[in-house]
Short mmCIF file of C-alpha atoms in Angstrom, two decimals:
data_model
loop_
_atom_site.label_atom_id
_atom_site.label_comp_id
_atom_site.label_asym_id
_atom_site.label_seq_id
_atom_site.Cartn_x
_atom_site.Cartn_y
_atom_site.Cartn_z
CA MET B 1 14.17 4.17 -10.86
CA HIS B 2 10.49 4.75 -11.67
CA LYS B 3 8.14 2.17 -10.58
CA THR B 4 4.31 2.30 -10.91
CA LEU B 5 2.54 0.80 -7.99
CA GLU B 6 1.04 -2.61 -8.62
CA PHE B 7 -2.73 -3.28 -8.32
CA PRO B 8 -2.59 -4.96 -4.91
CA ASP B 9 -0.51 -1.98 -3.64
CA LEU B 10 -3.20 0.42 -4.82
CA LEU B 11 -5.91 -1.53 -3.01
CA ARG B 12 -3.84 -1.57 0.17
CA LEU B 13 -3.22 2.17 -0.05
CA ILE B 14 -6.91 2.98 -0.72
CA ASP B 15 -7.68 1.15 2.55
CA GLU B 16 -4.82 2.73 4.47
CA ARG B 17 -5.57 6.31 3.41
CA ALA B 18 -9.31 5.84 3.96
CA THR B 19 -8.58 4.59 7.46
CA ALA B 20 -6.37 7.68 8.08
CA PHE B 21 -9.26 9.93 6.92
CA ARG B 22 -11.73 8.28 9.21
CA ALA B 23 -9.25 8.79 12.12
CA VAL B 24 -9.39 12.57 11.48
CA ILE B 25 -13.18 12.53 11.38
CA ALA B 26 -13.29 10.49 14.62
CA SER B 27 -11.02 12.92 16.50
CA ALA B 28 -12.17 16.19 15.10
CA PRO B 29 -13.80 18.64 17.60
CA SER B 30 -16.81 19.05 15.28
CA LEU B 31 -17.99 17.96 11.84
CA ASP B 32 -18.67 21.62 11.18
CA VAL B 33 -14.95 22.54 11.29
CA PRO B 34 -14.17 24.50 8.02
CA VAL B 35 -11.63 22.98 5.57
CA PRO B 36 -9.29 25.84 4.51
CA THR B 37 -7.95 23.91 1.48
CA CYS B 38 -11.54 23.29 0.18
CA PRO B 39 -13.10 26.75 0.56
CA GLY B 40 -16.78 26.62 1.62
CA TRP B 41 -16.65 23.10 2.83
CA THR B 42 -16.81 21.65 6.37
CA LEU B 43 -15.37 18.29 7.41
CA PHE B 44 -18.84 16.82 6.97
CA ASP B 45 -18.98 18.10 3.39
CA LEU B 46 -15.56 16.66 2.68
CA ALA B 47 -16.49 13.26 4.13
CA GLN B 48 -19.67 13.17 2.15
CA HIS B 49 -17.79 14.11 -1.03
CA LEU B 50 -15.32 11.27 -0.49
CA GLY B 51 -17.91 8.60 0.32
CA GLN B 52 -20.16 9.57 -2.60
CA GLY B 53 -17.15 9.54 -4.87
CA ARG B 54 -16.15 6.06 -3.81
CA ARG B 55 -19.68 4.77 -4.38
CA PHE B 56 -19.71 6.46 -7.78
CA ARG B 57 -16.42 4.86 -8.80
CA ALA B 58 -17.48 1.45 -7.50
CA ALA B 59 -20.49 1.58 -9.85
CA THR B 60 -18.44 2.71 -12.84
CA VAL B 61 -15.98 -0.07 -12.30
CA ALA B 62 -18.76 -2.70 -11.93
CA ALA B 63 -20.40 -1.41 -15.17
CA GLY B 64 -17.35 -1.93 -17.31
CA PRO B 65 -16.61 -0.05 -20.61
CA ALA B 66 -19.11 2.74 -21.28
CA ASP B 67 -19.47 5.97 -23.27
CA ALA B 68 -20.87 7.93 -20.41
CA ALA B 69 -21.25 7.46 -16.61
CA PRO B 70 -23.83 4.73 -15.94
CA ALA B 71 -27.13 6.10 -14.37
CA GLU B 72 -26.74 3.92 -11.33
CA ALA B 73 -23.25 5.52 -10.75
CA VAL B 74 -24.61 9.01 -11.05
CA ALA B 75 -27.37 8.25 -8.68
CA GLU B 76 -24.72 7.22 -6.02
CA ARG B 77 -23.50 10.84 -5.98
CA THR B 78 -26.84 12.17 -4.73
CA VAL B 79 -27.24 9.76 -1.68
CA PRO B 80 -26.57 11.89 1.41
CA ALA B 81 -24.22 10.80 4.14
CA PRO B 82 -25.49 10.44 7.66
CA ARG B 83 -24.76 13.44 9.86
CA GLU B 84 -24.31 11.66 13.19
CA ARG B 85 -20.56 11.02 13.69
CA GLU B 86 -20.64 7.26 14.50
CA GLU B 87 -23.01 6.57 11.64
CA LEU B 88 -20.91 8.73 9.27
CA LEU B 89 -17.78 6.70 10.20
CA ALA B 90 -19.59 3.44 9.53
CA TRP B 91 -20.84 4.81 6.20
CA LEU B 92 -17.33 5.82 5.22
CA ALA B 93 -15.98 2.44 6.01
CA ALA B 94 -18.79 0.85 4.01
CA THR B 95 -18.10 3.05 0.91
CA THR B 96 -14.39 2.06 1.12
CA GLN B 97 -15.32 -1.56 1.21
CA GLU B 98 -17.67 -1.10 -1.64
CA LEU B 99 -14.98 0.39 -3.90
CA LEU B 100 -12.46 -2.33 -2.86
CA ASP B 101 -14.97 -5.08 -3.51
CA ALA B 102 -15.71 -3.69 -6.99
CA LEU B 103 -12.07 -3.37 -7.81
CA ARG B 104 -11.14 -6.82 -6.59
CA ALA B 105 -13.96 -8.27 -8.74
CA ALA B 106 -12.73 -6.42 -11.85
CA ASP B 107 -9.95 -7.07 -14.28
CA PRO B 108 -7.35 -4.46 -13.54
CA ASP B 109 -6.64 -4.10 -17.28
CA GLY B 110 -10.32 -3.96 -18.07
CA GLY B 111 -11.97 -0.76 -19.27
CA CYS B 112 -14.43 1.43 -17.52
CA TRP B 113 -15.66 4.95 -17.79
CA THR B 114 -13.51 7.61 -16.12
CA GLY B 115 -14.63 10.93 -17.53
CA TRP B 116 -11.06 12.21 -17.70
CA GLY B 117 -11.04 12.84 -21.48
CA ALA B 118 -7.75 12.60 -23.28
CA THR B 119 -4.78 11.62 -21.02
CA GLN B 120 -1.48 9.80 -21.25
CA LEU B 121 -3.12 6.84 -19.47
CA THR B 122 -5.50 4.13 -20.56
CA ASP B 123 -8.95 4.19 -18.96
CA THR B 124 -8.78 0.94 -16.98
CA CYS B 125 -9.95 -0.31 -13.56
CA ALA B 126 -6.40 -0.11 -12.38
CA SER B 127 -6.17 3.55 -13.35
CA VAL B 128 -9.36 4.26 -11.37
CA ALA B 129 -7.76 2.56 -8.32
CA ARG B 130 -4.56 4.60 -8.88
CA HIS B 131 -6.47 7.87 -8.89
CA GLN B 132 -8.57 6.89 -5.96
CA VAL B 133 -5.37 6.57 -3.88
CA GLN B 134 -4.62 10.19 -4.74
CA GLU B 135 -8.13 11.37 -4.19
CA ILE B 136 -8.26 9.95 -0.68
CA ALA B 137 -4.74 10.86 0.22
CA VAL B 138 -5.11 14.59 -0.73
CA HIS B 139 -8.46 14.86 1.02
CA THR B 140 -6.93 13.20 4.06
CA TYR B 141 -4.43 15.97 4.06
CA ASP B 142 -7.26 18.47 3.69
CA ALA B 143 -8.96 17.04 6.76
CA GLN B 144 -5.70 17.14 8.72
CA VAL B 145 -5.22 20.77 7.80
CA ALA B 146 -8.70 21.47 9.10
CA VAL B 147 -7.92 20.06 12.60
CA GLY B 148 -4.49 21.73 12.64
CA ALA B 149 -2.40 18.56 12.22
CA PRO B 150 -1.28 18.22 8.52
CA GLN B 151 0.94 15.38 7.68
CA PRO B 152 3.02 14.73 4.52
CA LEU B 153 1.57 12.22 2.12
CA PRO B 154 3.24 8.77 2.47
CA THR B 155 6.27 8.63 0.15
CA GLU B 156 5.00 5.69 -2.02
CA VAL B 157 1.70 7.47 -2.50
CA ALA B 158 3.27 10.81 -3.34
CA LEU B 159 5.88 9.54 -5.79
CA ASP B 160 3.15 7.81 -7.77
CA GLY B 161 0.91 10.82 -7.33
CA VAL B 162 3.25 13.27 -9.06
CA GLU B 163 3.27 11.19 -12.22
CA GLU B 164 -0.44 10.27 -12.03
CA ASN B 165 -1.38 13.97 -11.89
CA LEU B 166 0.85 14.99 -14.67
CA PHE B 167 -0.29 12.16 -17.00
CA ILE B 168 -3.98 13.01 -16.41
CA THR B 169 -4.44 16.64 -15.41
CA CYS B 170 -1.60 18.29 -17.38
CA PHE B 171 -1.90 16.48 -20.70
CA THR B 172 -3.40 18.16 -23.77
CA THR B 173 -2.97 18.18 -27.54
CA SER B 174 -3.96 21.91 -27.78
CA PRO B 175 -0.93 23.90 -29.05
CA TRP B 176 1.07 25.84 -26.51
CA PRO B 177 0.80 29.55 -27.63
CA HIS B 178 4.30 30.50 -26.53
CA LYS B 179 7.85 29.59 -27.18
CA PRO B 180 8.30 25.81 -26.56
CA THR B 181 9.70 25.05 -23.12
CA ALA B 182 9.58 22.45 -20.35
CA PHE B 183 9.01 22.24 -16.62
CA ASP B 184 11.09 19.74 -14.75
CA LEU B 185 9.85 18.40 -11.42
CA HIS B 186 12.44 16.83 -9.06
CA ALA B 187 11.44 14.83 -6.01
CA THR B 188 14.03 14.75 -3.31
CA GLU B 189 13.34 11.11 -2.98
CA GLY B 190 15.13 10.59 -6.34
CA ARG B 191 12.62 10.69 -9.20
CA SER B 192 12.18 13.39 -11.84
CA TRP B 193 9.70 14.24 -14.58
CA ARG B 194 9.75 16.66 -17.57
CA HIS B 195 6.54 18.39 -18.63
CA THR B 196 6.97 19.62 -22.19
CA VAL B 197 4.79 22.29 -23.74
CA ASP B 198 5.03 23.14 -27.43
CA GLY B 199 3.03 23.22 -30.69
CA ASP B 200 1.91 19.60 -30.03
CA GLY B 201 0.39 20.38 -26.65
CA ALA B 202 1.66 19.27 -23.21
CA ARG B 203 2.92 15.87 -22.17
CA THR B 204 5.15 14.38 -19.51
CA THR B 205 8.11 12.04 -19.69
CA ARG B 206 10.19 10.42 -17.00
CA LEU B 207 13.76 11.71 -16.39
CA PRO B 208 16.41 10.78 -17.19
CA ALA B 209 15.28 9.86 -20.73
CA PRO B 210 17.38 9.12 -23.82
CA GLY B 211 17.82 12.23 -25.87
CA GLU B 212 16.55 14.65 -23.27
CA ASP B 213 18.58 17.85 -23.06
CA PRO B 214 19.20 18.52 -19.28
CA ASP B 215 19.26 22.29 -19.99
CA ALA B 216 15.96 22.42 -21.87
CA ALA B 217 13.79 23.14 -18.88
CA GLY B 218 12.68 26.74 -18.55
CA LEU B 219 11.73 26.12 -14.89
CA SER B 220 12.91 23.33 -12.53
CA ILE B 221 10.76 22.64 -9.44
CA HIS B 222 12.34 20.86 -6.48
CA GLY B 223 10.73 19.45 -3.39
CA THR B 224 9.62 16.33 -1.58
CA ALA B 225 7.29 14.08 -3.51
CA SER B 226 4.53 15.04 -1.01
CA ASP B 227 5.08 18.77 -1.56
CA LEU B 228 5.12 18.32 -5.35
CA VAL B 229 1.71 16.49 -5.22
CA LEU B 230 0.26 19.16 -2.93
CA PHE B 231 1.47 21.87 -5.27
CA LEU B 232 -0.02 20.09 -8.31
CA TYR B 233 -3.36 19.94 -6.45
CA ASP B 234 -3.15 23.66 -5.44
CA ARG B 235 -2.74 22.87 -1.75
CA ILE B 236 0.54 24.76 -1.42
CA PRO B 237 1.97 27.62 -3.47
CA LEU B 238 4.80 27.33 -5.96
CA ASP B 239 7.02 29.68 -3.90
CA SER B 240 7.05 27.01 -1.13
CA LEU B 241 9.25 24.88 -3.37
CA ARG B 242 12.83 25.42 -4.57
CA LEU B 243 12.85 26.93 -8.11
CA ASP B 244 15.58 27.14 -10.76
CA GLY B 245 14.75 29.20 -13.89
CA ASP B 246 11.99 31.48 -14.80
CA PRO B 247 8.91 31.40 -12.44
CA GLY B 248 7.06 33.60 -14.94
CA LEU B 249 6.66 30.55 -17.25
CA PHE B 250 4.39 29.01 -14.68
CA ASP B 251 2.25 32.17 -14.72
CA LEU B 252 1.89 31.60 -18.47
CA PHE B 253 0.99 27.96 -17.89
CA GLN B 254 -1.72 28.90 -15.44
CA ALA B 255 -3.15 31.45 -17.82
CA TRP B 256 -3.11 29.00 -20.70
CA GLU B 257 -6.86 28.05 -21.40
CA TRP B 258 -5.98 24.93 -23.37
CA TRP B 259 -9.37 23.33 -22.56
CA ALA B 260 -11.39 26.23 -24.15
#
């Protein structure tokens, strides 16, 4: 059974994943440790990116519906993080609280600017919270990789993250330039999704769904929910998952410049 996380769960998970990220920063041998999954970045760069991003999102949520990112939100992305470790940890905690305060003060179903363009989701404060869970969770994994102690994403985070990524990142109305097909993603925890590509573009449905042909997928991808999320965010390669079907279809998908 598919279940989208409720708003209080999203707030709890933002806090939990942000706490886990700070724990890595606190224990790292140096803030200059490189982050292999974010080429060119150090742990400090990653921490600054996360903190600035939370301040940016807090400002967009507080501003409500808008046609572009509010100027005050854009300005938050230029405020540098402190470089001394204890000050950085305090700054990270404050940016988390700033985001949570903005979300708690907002109507979860109220609109705000996201900058995502066309997706299968509605641009709401709740959808920002949902995406922030994934942003912080994946970057916590990045930080853990940097210090040699990667951990799987928590199951409830990962199960929601597969769908959230597919609904936002993988949606388009640009026509698929090849024979119509589908990519099925199966989490070992018991949820599945179908990503269909055809002349109408690309979209995702939950499986099982009425009328869905179980043999329609050109490629089925199997793994834990955590591994599926990490694959979707280019943290682990496709061949680290179990595949059924034609892997060459994914090469076509990667080469498809549907945004051009």
